[in-house]
XYZ file of C-alpha atoms in Angstrom:
722
model
C 0.000 0.000 0.000
C 1.318 3.408 -0.940
C 0.256 5.926 1.662
C 2.009 8.336 3.977
C 5.599 7.509 4.683
C 5.952 9.190 8.060
C 4.076 8.615 11.330
C 2.463 12.064 11.283
C 0.930 11.566 7.876
C 3.385 13.483 5.712
C 5.988 12.350 3.272
C 9.499 11.690 4.531
C 11.458 14.960 4.569
C 13.816 15.215 1.619
C 17.428 14.265 2.299
C 20.022 17.022 2.786
C 21.750 16.098 -0.462
C 18.658 16.740 -2.600
C 18.758 19.280 -5.392
C 19.599 22.465 -3.550
C 19.794 24.169 -6.917
C 16.020 23.844 -7.255
C 15.636 25.966 -4.141
C 18.099 28.687 -5.025
C 17.916 29.001 -8.786
C 14.540 30.738 -8.886
C 15.149 33.871 -6.794
C 17.531 34.918 -4.084
C 16.130 35.166 -0.560
C 14.968 38.506 0.780
C 16.778 37.812 4.034
C 18.945 34.990 5.375
C 18.811 36.306 8.937
C 18.142 33.799 11.677
C 15.988 34.237 14.781
C 16.786 36.549 17.662
C 16.117 35.720 21.292
C 12.796 37.551 21.069
C 11.877 35.549 17.957
C 12.604 32.302 19.784
C 10.398 33.345 22.690
C 7.552 34.298 20.359
C 7.981 30.983 18.547
C 7.612 29.067 21.804
C 4.435 30.993 22.579
C 3.079 30.335 19.074
C 3.706 26.591 19.243
C 2.068 26.428 22.671
C -0.944 28.314 21.307
C -1.291 25.848 18.408
C -1.168 22.877 20.767
C -3.671 24.464 23.173
C -5.965 25.162 20.210
C -6.200 21.435 19.499
C -4.544 21.477 16.072
C -2.661 18.227 16.584
C -4.350 14.842 16.592
C -3.800 12.276 19.331
C -2.016 8.958 18.811
C -5.298 7.025 18.867
C -6.769 9.043 16.005
C -3.542 8.737 14.018
C -3.712 4.963 14.407
C -7.371 4.976 13.313
C -6.472 6.872 10.141
C -3.747 4.401 9.275
C -6.184 1.522 9.781
C -8.781 3.187 7.540
C -6.195 3.678 4.798
C -5.145 0.026 5.103
C -8.768 -1.130 4.758
C -9.377 1.185 1.812
C -6.294 -0.191 0.096
C -7.638 -3.736 0.509
C -11.023 -2.722 -0.925
C -9.634 -1.171 -4.117
C -7.268 -4.094 -4.687
C -10.164 -6.547 -4.400
C -12.280 -4.323 -6.666
C -9.668 -4.300 -9.456
C -9.154 -8.070 -9.253
C -12.919 -8.578 -9.495
C -13.113 -6.414 -12.626
C -10.099 -8.175 -14.153
C -11.729 -11.568 -13.675
C -15.087 -10.375 -15.078
C -13.403 -9.113 -18.232
C -11.899 -12.475 -19.093
C -8.239 -11.878 -18.344
C -6.000 -14.830 -17.526
C -5.575 -16.147 -14.001
C -2.061 -14.706 -13.943
C -3.437 -11.285 -14.857
C -6.041 -11.563 -12.128
C -3.322 -12.427 -9.639
C -1.133 -9.512 -10.759
C -4.018 -7.013 -10.985
C -3.449 -4.188 -8.580
C -4.478 -0.705 -7.457
C -2.617 1.553 -5.052
C -3.727 4.296 -2.695
C -1.808 7.556 -2.388
C -2.559 10.416 -0.025
C -2.211 14.094 -0.795
C -3.297 17.415 0.649
C -2.860 18.154 4.346
C -2.333 14.506 5.254
C 0.480 14.096 2.740
C 2.057 17.389 3.836
C 1.851 16.401 7.489
C -0.296 19.344 8.619
C -3.636 17.644 9.181
C -5.506 18.105 12.418
C -8.097 16.092 14.326
C -11.329 15.406 12.491
C -10.204 16.606 9.063
C -10.726 14.504 5.950
C -8.046 12.479 4.184
C -7.462 13.274 0.527
C -6.755 9.999 -1.241
C -6.039 8.943 -4.803
C -6.629 5.469 -6.183
C -4.449 4.597 -9.184
C -5.660 1.678 -11.292
C -4.783 0.005 -14.604
C -5.804 1.281 -18.028
C -8.792 -1.062 -18.427
C -10.532 0.163 -15.248
C -12.326 3.408 -16.043
C -13.707 6.230 -13.922
C -17.248 6.618 -15.257
C -18.530 3.058 -14.992
C -16.077 1.149 -12.826
C -15.278 3.785 -10.218
C -18.471 5.843 -9.887
C -20.879 2.916 -10.275
C -19.284 -0.434 -9.391
C -16.949 0.756 -6.616
C -19.654 3.143 -5.422
C -22.082 0.232 -5.031
C -19.468 -1.826 -3.191
C -18.899 1.008 -0.712
C -22.637 1.672 -0.347
C -23.181 -1.892 0.894
C -20.529 -1.658 3.617
C -21.630 -0.861 7.154
C -18.463 1.107 7.826
C -19.265 3.546 5.017
C -21.684 6.430 5.596
C -22.567 9.705 3.868
C -21.470 8.385 0.486
C -21.604 11.233 -2.032
C -20.305 10.922 -5.620
C -19.385 14.152 -7.410
C -18.541 13.003 -10.954
C -19.079 16.424 -12.543
C -16.548 18.258 -10.393
C -13.432 19.817 -11.921
C -11.615 16.955 -10.225
C -14.154 14.085 -9.961
C -14.359 12.802 -6.409
C -16.252 10.372 -4.217
C -16.821 11.630 -0.666
C -17.727 9.383 2.258
C -16.966 8.519 5.846
C -15.217 5.268 6.648
C -15.493 4.283 10.308
C -16.283 7.919 11.050
C -13.250 9.335 9.224
C -13.974 11.565 6.225
C -12.442 10.440 2.937
C -12.185 12.248 -0.406
C -11.332 9.567 -2.965
C -10.151 10.367 -6.508
C -9.405 7.894 -9.266
C -6.731 7.874 -11.976
C -6.426 5.224 -14.657
C -2.885 5.226 -16.043
C -1.762 3.668 -19.313
C -0.303 0.407 -17.998
C -1.896 -2.999 -17.455
C -0.347 -3.755 -14.070
C 0.165 -1.024 -11.475
C 3.341 -1.724 -9.442
C 3.096 -1.482 -5.688
C 6.115 0.847 -5.605
C 4.840 3.198 -8.319
C 6.780 6.473 -8.422
C 4.103 9.144 -8.644
C 6.652 11.885 -9.386
C 7.797 10.162 -12.586
C 6.439 12.000 -15.598
C 5.659 8.702 -17.333
C 2.435 8.383 -15.321
C 1.064 11.277 -17.389
C 1.400 9.529 -20.742
C -1.811 8.960 -22.673
C -4.284 10.069 -19.976
C -7.164 12.556 -20.056
C -7.207 15.968 -18.394
C -9.284 14.812 -15.416
C -6.704 12.121 -14.726
C -3.890 14.666 -14.949
C -5.670 16.880 -12.420
C -6.258 13.905 -10.146
C -2.594 12.886 -10.274
C -1.427 16.440 -9.739
C -2.505 16.533 -6.096
C 0.081 13.949 -5.041
C 2.756 15.247 -7.399
C 2.362 18.826 -6.162
C 2.502 17.836 -2.481
C 5.758 15.929 -2.981
C 7.282 18.759 -4.998
C 6.413 21.355 -2.348
C 8.214 19.346 0.309
C 11.267 19.166 -1.940
C 11.362 22.921 -2.566
C 11.129 24.287 0.999
C 14.350 24.888 2.956
C 13.093 23.418 6.227
C 10.176 20.989 6.183
C 9.339 21.214 9.889
C 9.289 25.010 9.896
C 7.127 24.895 6.794
C 4.679 22.487 8.430
C 4.290 24.519 11.607
C 3.813 27.747 9.659
C 1.303 26.179 7.285
C -0.655 24.658 10.156
C -0.800 28.111 11.742
C -1.857 29.922 8.559
C -4.565 27.383 7.703
C -6.010 27.802 11.183
C -5.924 31.581 10.743
C -7.614 31.386 7.331
C -10.458 29.288 8.709
C -10.981 31.652 11.635
C -11.052 34.647 9.297
C -13.419 33.006 6.793
C -11.059 32.852 3.793
C -10.397 29.105 3.643
C -12.559 27.624 0.892
C -11.561 26.933 -2.679
C -15.124 26.098 -3.698
C -16.465 29.535 -2.721
C -13.687 31.481 -4.423
C -11.141 31.801 -1.625
C -8.069 29.589 -1.171
C -7.893 25.891 -0.376
C -5.195 23.751 1.193
C -2.810 23.582 -1.763
C -3.067 27.352 -2.317
C -2.083 28.133 1.255
C 0.703 25.544 1.084
C 2.266 27.198 -1.976
C 1.969 30.690 -0.475
C 3.662 29.545 2.734
C 6.339 27.613 0.837
C 7.202 30.761 -1.139
C 7.705 32.741 2.061
C 9.896 29.910 3.388
C 12.050 30.269 0.264
C 12.308 34.048 0.731
C 13.323 33.672 4.402
C 15.183 30.326 4.475
C 16.568 30.667 8.027
C 13.413 32.034 9.653
C 11.498 30.079 12.271
C 7.680 29.785 12.271
C 6.991 32.889 14.362
C 9.054 34.932 11.894
C 7.540 33.216 8.861
C 3.978 33.980 9.981
C 4.828 37.667 10.338
C 6.679 37.742 6.991
C 3.756 35.969 5.330
C 1.420 38.864 6.032
C 4.090 41.435 5.269
C 4.748 39.921 1.839
C 1.185 39.222 0.719
C -0.343 42.451 2.021
C 1.956 44.144 -0.515
C 1.943 41.550 -3.279
C 1.186 43.071 -6.656
C -1.421 40.739 -8.037
C -1.790 39.371 -10.654
C 1.951 38.717 -10.561
C 2.046 34.943 -10.025
C 3.390 33.152 -6.964
C 5.712 30.371 -8.163
C 8.066 28.048 -6.302
C 10.102 27.176 -9.382
C 10.197 28.077 -13.073
C 7.304 26.790 -15.142
C 8.380 23.558 -16.823
C 7.569 22.573 -20.363
C 7.584 18.960 -21.459
C 7.464 16.842 -24.581
C 3.992 15.730 -23.511
C 2.736 19.224 -24.427
C 0.083 19.224 -21.730
C -1.686 22.566 -21.094
C 0.234 24.720 -18.625
C -0.403 28.165 -17.162
C 1.032 30.598 -19.682
C -0.618 34.013 -20.089
C 1.547 34.728 -23.139
C -0.153 31.962 -25.098
C -3.411 31.225 -23.281
C -5.810 34.124 -23.529
C -7.846 33.204 -20.463
C -4.789 32.919 -18.237
C -4.292 36.668 -18.636
C -7.382 37.374 -16.602
C -6.665 35.186 -13.598
C -6.736 37.548 -10.640
C -4.558 35.731 -8.109
C -2.297 33.201 -9.887
C -0.750 30.639 -7.514
C 1.127 28.197 -9.736
C 1.627 24.538 -8.859
C 5.294 23.425 -8.938
C 4.807 20.025 -10.618
C 4.352 19.511 -14.339
C 1.928 20.437 -15.798
C 2.111 23.722 -13.869
C -1.392 25.123 -13.372
C -3.025 28.035 -11.610
C -4.449 26.447 -8.469
C -6.470 29.567 -7.581
C -8.521 30.085 -10.732
C -11.672 30.258 -8.574
C -10.696 33.615 -7.056
C -12.979 36.481 -8.075
C -12.681 40.246 -7.744
C -14.762 40.207 -4.566
C -12.977 37.318 -2.863
C -9.549 38.768 -3.696
C -10.640 42.037 -2.108
C -11.701 40.214 1.049
C -8.423 38.274 1.251
C -6.342 41.422 0.822
C -8.299 43.019 3.656
C -7.497 40.028 5.843
C -3.808 40.066 4.887
C -3.663 43.712 5.982
C -5.422 42.767 9.213
C -2.897 39.979 9.873
C 0.014 42.283 9.093
C -1.242 44.864 11.581
C -1.680 42.306 14.372
C 1.757 40.752 13.745
C 3.351 44.198 14.011
C 1.677 44.619 17.385
C 2.875 41.179 18.492
C 6.468 42.061 17.571
C 6.128 45.253 19.622
C 4.738 43.230 22.567
C 1.458 45.121 22.278
C -0.582 42.021 21.528
C -0.653 38.236 21.909
C -0.943 35.470 19.323
C -4.553 34.891 20.308
C -5.439 38.299 18.838
C -4.352 37.131 15.382
C -6.822 34.250 15.471
C -9.901 36.153 16.579
C -12.872 34.920 14.494
C -14.071 37.247 11.779
C -17.430 38.701 12.842
C -19.079 38.310 9.459
C -22.594 39.160 10.585
C -21.484 42.547 11.904
C -19.349 43.487 8.910
C -22.163 44.334 6.487
C -25.618 45.858 6.547
C -26.979 43.709 3.724
C -26.772 40.004 2.984
C -27.968 37.428 0.514
C -29.355 34.352 2.226
C -29.303 31.143 0.197
C -31.635 28.548 1.730
C -31.300 24.946 0.595
C -33.955 22.400 1.518
C -34.683 18.759 0.794
C -37.097 16.135 2.046
C -34.514 14.255 4.118
C -30.892 14.429 5.247
C -29.598 12.115 2.511
C -31.133 14.226 -0.241
C -29.857 17.396 1.421
C -26.308 16.017 1.462
C -26.322 15.619 -2.318
C -28.260 18.794 -3.029
C -26.191 20.985 -0.710
C -22.927 19.729 -2.213
C -24.111 20.662 -5.691
C -25.394 24.108 -4.691
C -22.251 24.906 -2.700
C -20.078 24.007 -5.692
C -22.018 26.562 -7.781
C -22.226 29.435 -5.287
C -19.058 30.922 -6.740
C -20.947 31.421 -9.979
C -23.496 33.612 -8.210
C -20.686 35.908 -7.062
C -19.264 36.104 -10.578
C -22.678 36.792 -12.113
C -23.399 39.628 -9.674
C -19.991 41.148 -10.423
C -20.672 40.811 -14.135
C -24.203 42.199 -14.139
C -23.374 45.182 -11.918
C -20.060 45.933 -13.676
C -18.279 45.231 -10.418
C -20.142 48.000 -8.579
C -21.892 45.612 -6.194
C -19.359 43.506 -4.311
C -20.080 40.158 -2.699
C -18.430 38.520 0.268
C -19.437 34.834 0.217
C -19.019 33.278 3.639
C -17.789 29.672 3.476
C -19.543 28.509 6.635
C -22.777 26.533 6.487
C -25.700 27.162 8.819
C -28.802 25.111 9.544
C -32.083 25.820 11.264
C -32.569 22.659 13.297
C -36.050 23.751 14.356
C -37.350 23.097 10.844
C -38.925 19.690 10.202
C -37.552 19.650 6.662
C -33.818 19.196 6.038
C -32.345 22.692 5.784
C -29.031 24.391 5.103
C -28.130 28.030 4.484
C -25.224 30.078 3.160
C -24.782 33.847 3.321
C -23.101 36.571 1.268
C -22.310 40.084 2.458
C -23.114 42.887 -0.002
C -21.696 46.374 -0.368
C -21.056 49.017 -3.003
C -17.612 49.059 -4.596
C -15.103 50.839 -2.410
C -14.529 54.515 -3.137
C -17.235 54.881 -5.816
C -20.189 57.162 -5.188
C -23.521 56.099 -6.581
C -25.406 58.276 -8.988
C -28.804 59.706 -8.143
C -31.405 56.976 -8.486
C -28.894 54.310 -9.511
C -30.339 50.810 -9.227
C -28.869 47.361 -8.800
C -31.506 45.047 -10.218
C -30.185 41.511 -9.765
C -33.464 39.656 -10.152
C -32.402 38.405 -13.569
C -29.008 37.405 -12.162
C -30.575 35.326 -9.421
C -33.029 33.762 -11.851
C -30.192 32.773 -14.196
C -28.362 31.223 -11.247
C -31.499 29.288 -10.269
C -31.950 27.913 -13.777
C -28.405 26.574 -13.731
C -28.826 25.064 -10.279
C -31.967 23.091 -11.133
C -30.125 21.379 -13.994
C -28.645 19.061 -11.350
C -28.665 15.569 -12.868
C -29.507 13.920 -9.526
C -32.369 16.299 -8.728
C -35.256 14.817 -6.727
C -38.644 16.198 -5.701
C -38.271 18.346 -2.612
C -34.850 19.736 -3.538
C -35.314 23.520 -3.552
C -33.221 26.668 -3.289
C -34.327 30.163 -2.217
C -32.301 33.358 -2.448
C -33.467 36.371 -0.439
C -32.104 39.671 0.782
C -31.850 40.216 4.527
C -30.626 43.209 6.454
C -28.308 42.775 9.408
C -31.015 43.373 11.998
C -33.197 40.753 10.275
C -30.667 37.919 10.269
C -32.125 34.624 11.521
C -31.276 33.585 15.046
C -29.679 30.292 13.990
C -26.576 32.068 12.635
C -25.662 33.378 16.094
C -23.994 31.128 18.690
C -25.967 30.583 21.876
C -28.763 32.749 20.557
C -26.599 35.865 20.748
C -27.630 38.555 18.281
C -26.186 42.026 18.021
C -28.751 44.729 17.341
C -26.494 47.748 16.965
C -23.669 48.623 14.646
C -20.168 47.846 15.941
C -18.512 50.759 17.664
C -15.778 51.099 15.042
C -18.396 51.452 12.299
C -20.315 54.082 14.223
C -17.104 55.995 14.827
C -16.149 55.754 11.185
C -19.575 57.002 10.141
C -19.303 59.917 12.547
C -15.903 60.809 11.123
C -17.289 60.737 7.603
C -20.131 62.952 8.751
C -17.565 65.419 10.087
C -15.624 65.470 6.839
C -18.751 65.877 4.746
C -20.032 68.742 6.855
C -16.691 70.511 6.661
C -16.583 70.114 2.903
C -20.126 71.342 2.308
C -20.546 74.081 4.868
C -17.008 75.031 5.777
C -17.654 74.327 9.454
C -14.524 74.145 11.575
C -16.075 72.167 14.382
C -16.380 68.420 13.822
C -18.167 68.011 17.123
C -20.817 70.476 16.036
C -21.393 68.593 12.775
C -21.840 65.284 14.592
C -24.339 66.842 16.962
C -26.158 68.379 14.015
C -26.539 64.937 12.419
C -27.906 63.436 15.611
C -30.282 66.282 16.487
C -33.545 65.791 14.554
C -34.521 69.432 15.080
C -31.405 70.645 13.302
C -31.519 68.241 10.349
C -32.068 69.707 6.900
C -35.486 68.713 5.638
C -35.815 67.992 1.957
C -39.436 68.678 0.913
C -39.278 66.393 -2.111
C -38.604 63.308 -0.006
C -41.651 61.060 0.521
C -42.478 59.449 3.833
C -39.888 56.909 4.929
C -41.180 53.385 4.762
C -39.869 49.874 4.505
C -41.328 46.845 2.833
C -42.107 43.550 4.485
C -39.541 41.528 6.364
C -37.563 38.961 4.337
C -38.669 35.404 3.874
C -37.921 32.632 6.327
C -38.483 28.907 6.168
C -41.266 27.782 8.456
C -42.257 24.285 7.409
C -44.758 22.202 9.285
C -43.843 19.106 7.325
C -41.652 18.241 4.356
C -44.761 17.995 2.229
C -45.830 21.512 3.108
C -42.482 22.798 1.909
C -43.285 22.096 -1.720
C -45.717 23.262 -4.327
C -45.945 22.957 -8.075
C -43.882 25.354 -10.213
C -42.884 24.397 -13.705
C -42.770 20.740 -12.780
C -40.518 21.270 -9.746
C -41.591 21.486 -6.104
C -41.254 24.854 -4.472
C -41.916 26.492 -1.117
C -45.017 28.653 -0.901
C -45.421 31.919 0.963
C -47.363 30.092 3.686
C -44.194 28.183 4.584
C -42.179 31.344 5.142
C -42.017 33.148 8.436
C -41.500 36.861 8.925
C -43.720 38.036 6.044
C -46.011 40.790 7.326
C -49.108 41.417 5.224
C -50.461 44.160 7.429
C -49.040 47.642 7.862
C -46.643 47.950 10.776
C -44.046 50.258 12.213
C -40.712 49.151 13.613
C -37.801 50.986 15.124
C -34.510 50.469 13.360
C -32.303 50.338 16.422
C -29.300 49.777 14.214
C -29.621 53.175 12.613
C -31.671 55.088 15.189
C -34.557 55.832 12.849
C -38.186 54.796 12.442
C -39.125 52.525 9.584
C -42.687 52.010 8.425
C -43.694 48.984 6.395
C -46.198 49.256 3.600
C -49.758 48.001 3.681
C -49.551 44.642 1.949
C -47.097 43.266 -0.530
C -48.179 43.925 -4.068
C -46.702 46.994 -5.698
C -45.538 48.673 -2.497
C -42.917 51.327 -3.149
C -40.828 52.580 -0.243
C -37.889 54.791 0.590
C -35.628 53.881 3.486
C -33.519 56.520 5.192
C -30.642 54.980 7.116
C -28.038 57.335 8.454
C -26.686 59.299 5.493
C -27.893 56.825 2.894
C -31.259 56.637 1.184
C -32.452 53.584 -0.660
C -35.438 53.377 -2.950
C -37.150 50.059 -2.477
C -39.885 48.391 -4.470
C -41.359 45.014 -3.621
C -44.067 42.845 -5.082
C -45.259 39.262 -5.213
C -45.497 37.375 -8.463
C -49.039 36.005 -8.555
C -48.005 32.970 -10.616
C -44.992 31.841 -8.605
C -46.326 33.155 -5.304
C -42.864 34.397 -4.423
C -41.387 37.596 -3.212
C -39.724 39.256 -6.223
C -37.865 42.279 -4.993
C -35.810 43.536 -2.135
C -34.015 46.768 -1.331
C -30.365 46.671 -0.390
C -28.659 49.387 1.522
C -24.969 49.172 0.802
C -22.267 50.254 3.166
C -18.518 49.739 3.055
C -16.413 49.624 6.127
C -13.300 51.551 6.965
C -9.829 50.617 8.095
C -6.180 51.501 7.858
C -3.823 50.066 5.253
C -0.362 49.706 6.771
C 2.498 50.039 4.289
C 5.405 47.851 5.287
C 7.571 48.443 2.236
C 10.287 49.868 4.457
C 11.071 46.394 5.776
C 11.593 44.614 2.511
C 12.464 45.020 -1.107
C 10.729 43.280 -3.958
C 13.371 43.823 -6.605
C 14.174 40.131 -6.793
C 10.484 39.226 -6.569
C 9.455 41.515 -9.398
C 12.200 40.100 -11.584
C 11.270 36.486 -10.912
C 7.520 36.573 -10.336
C 6.821 38.460 -13.561
C 9.166 36.451 -15.767
C 6.304 34.613 -17.446
C 4.142 37.699 -17.909
C 6.477 40.393 -19.249
C 5.473 39.965 -22.852
C 1.735 40.122 -22.197
C -0.206 42.806 -24.037
C -1.962 45.204 -21.643
C -0.208 43.550 -18.699
C 1.322 46.142 -16.409
C 4.394 44.943 -14.580
C 3.656 44.803 -10.883
C 0.025 45.886 -10.999
C -3.324 45.227 -12.609
C -4.166 47.598 -15.480
C -7.235 49.637 -14.596
C -8.602 49.605 -18.118
C -7.632 46.032 -18.901
C -10.395 44.328 -20.881
C -12.004 41.059 -19.885
C -11.936 37.929 -21.864
C -15.537 37.827 -23.091
C -15.609 34.058 -22.728
C -14.956 34.372 -18.998
C -18.115 36.480 -18.753
C -17.316 38.371 -15.581
C -16.082 41.818 -14.665
C -12.713 42.665 -13.199
C -12.176 45.389 -10.680
C -9.030 47.334 -10.102
C -6.343 45.881 -7.881
C -6.283 49.129 -5.934
C -9.761 48.436 -4.550
C -8.529 46.330 -1.693
C -8.920 48.819 1.105
C -9.589 47.406 4.563
C -13.023 47.080 6.070
C -15.234 49.841 7.505
C -15.085 52.563 4.884
C -18.035 54.927 4.788
C -17.145 56.769 1.606
C -20.336 55.726 -0.136
C -22.907 56.699 2.467
C -24.034 59.950 0.877
C -25.726 58.430 -2.115
C -28.969 56.959 -3.291
C -29.084 53.421 -4.539
C -31.692 50.786 -5.192
C -31.064 47.069 -5.271
C -33.816 44.854 -6.511
C -33.731 41.165 -5.772
C -36.119 38.398 -6.600
C -36.416 35.226 -4.569
C -36.169 31.956 -6.414
């Protein structure tokens, strides 16, 4: 069985005599300085924090994982022999028939923690295929085993995978059929011959193992790399930017980013590497690629990342290139909005690390969870329901894999003016009788751009297009439904807050930022020299300027909520597919009502009824025109008003501590000859590839959270539920 070679799940560290040239030939280090006494002390504190945070698995769990891998290896070997016999091969061929299991991802790199899944790859002979043999025959074998639960095939994924739990341990199993009749037990996965005469899906499946091994060969110190990567993955999960499927970064992306910093600071210890990580990437000039070694070309002529030749590669926003042939961009999922969010978080990490180095803060401050439901005033809520838990497992996996497309479509249809922050965490309302899951996206206007008078964001067509794509799911069953609705922060459902906690007022830093913006605006417009006076003027209703052409301030009905009495009551007939009716949704007020918006200290009146109710909401300095109605045919709420607010922060420039001369020379080597490609920065007027069908924003948009530059504007966002 070919699995991990070391007790902690990673490959054996490369020997000292390995190709040192591979490490040094790409770029020279930024610094070869070693740790000081203070660095050593901070490193001890960091390692203690990681242990106390439960990031290391116990010996019993490690033994359980090894046993699961051994059993899985036996299953695939028996499966291949069975297929060989059924296809009439000789007894000798049946005896020699073999399949091997490799691990990759965090387990292969040796940075896995308790409870995480094991990424595995099954390599079989040429006559055992993926479509029939793997996804049907092996799937049925696993489905009949008591040890296997939550079996979920995903054959249409970019890298086809079968997900399941084996004795309670999560497994992601890929399959690769290579062009040989007998797979040797000691197969060398790094040998380029395994790539001969295979399809692209097989190449992508093989690449996971090949990339993991190559990363370990290219870092100066494997143990320092592992500790740093374990730390940064934990940070990314706490800050909500760890998810390849939603457009952020996954395990291999973070591994390559950390490995690059290890190359730039070869003698640094983990506490130094974590700090340098944020210092480097808070200043990185995307879309300059991050590469661990030069891009290799081969006589196999497989597609590689090359923006000089491949038109679409020019528009990748955050290229992170895999080090094994064929070199690919592992972060093609990143969108304008998700890159903006990650740059904000890199700046946040850089600021905290500076405070730690000045003994003004502790490591725990770096890992404070991101308070997503206080960061925005407006959200999209994507509710996913099914008749039972098994159906929900399949349905949710499909919808989650397509949520990134909703972000891209909103960026495209609003020309990048409406920015999305998809949150990779899943929520569920356990009080509902029907199986339920929900995802959320934060919404705000593009940073630094003022809206025009009466400008509207009508994304009803965008949401409807997304829905049409979602319902094309080949395994769709009655009861599988999806609903997209707009909710304001004060209307968020209780199940997204731990222990029932729900904040009803804006965070203090946002209020302060808004007050400061009010000061600046008053000074600019009236020439007042007293900021305190302008703040008081805003808060004193008797002193506020009254605009006679403004209609009475009202708000439409509260957003939809799932309120199912039974799974059957959650569905109705719509175009041949079940759908939730208005009667199943809580929080919809049909009568006129008045509520106090405690979040913005103003009174909001709802309209009398649903159909054709036009409203204007006045929140702080921002006014939003809102129109809502119910489609009589679909019986669904068709419009929502979004009030968009950015958040403000401080962008620390750490260029004094480092120089990127060597980086700019090396990282842009493959992009210098690109037309319209500015060295070191994204061109503001750079045109999109029309085939990509989404809108780019400028790289300079990545200002930290809490800006209030766009408050003095009118905007209208219309959203239809699906």
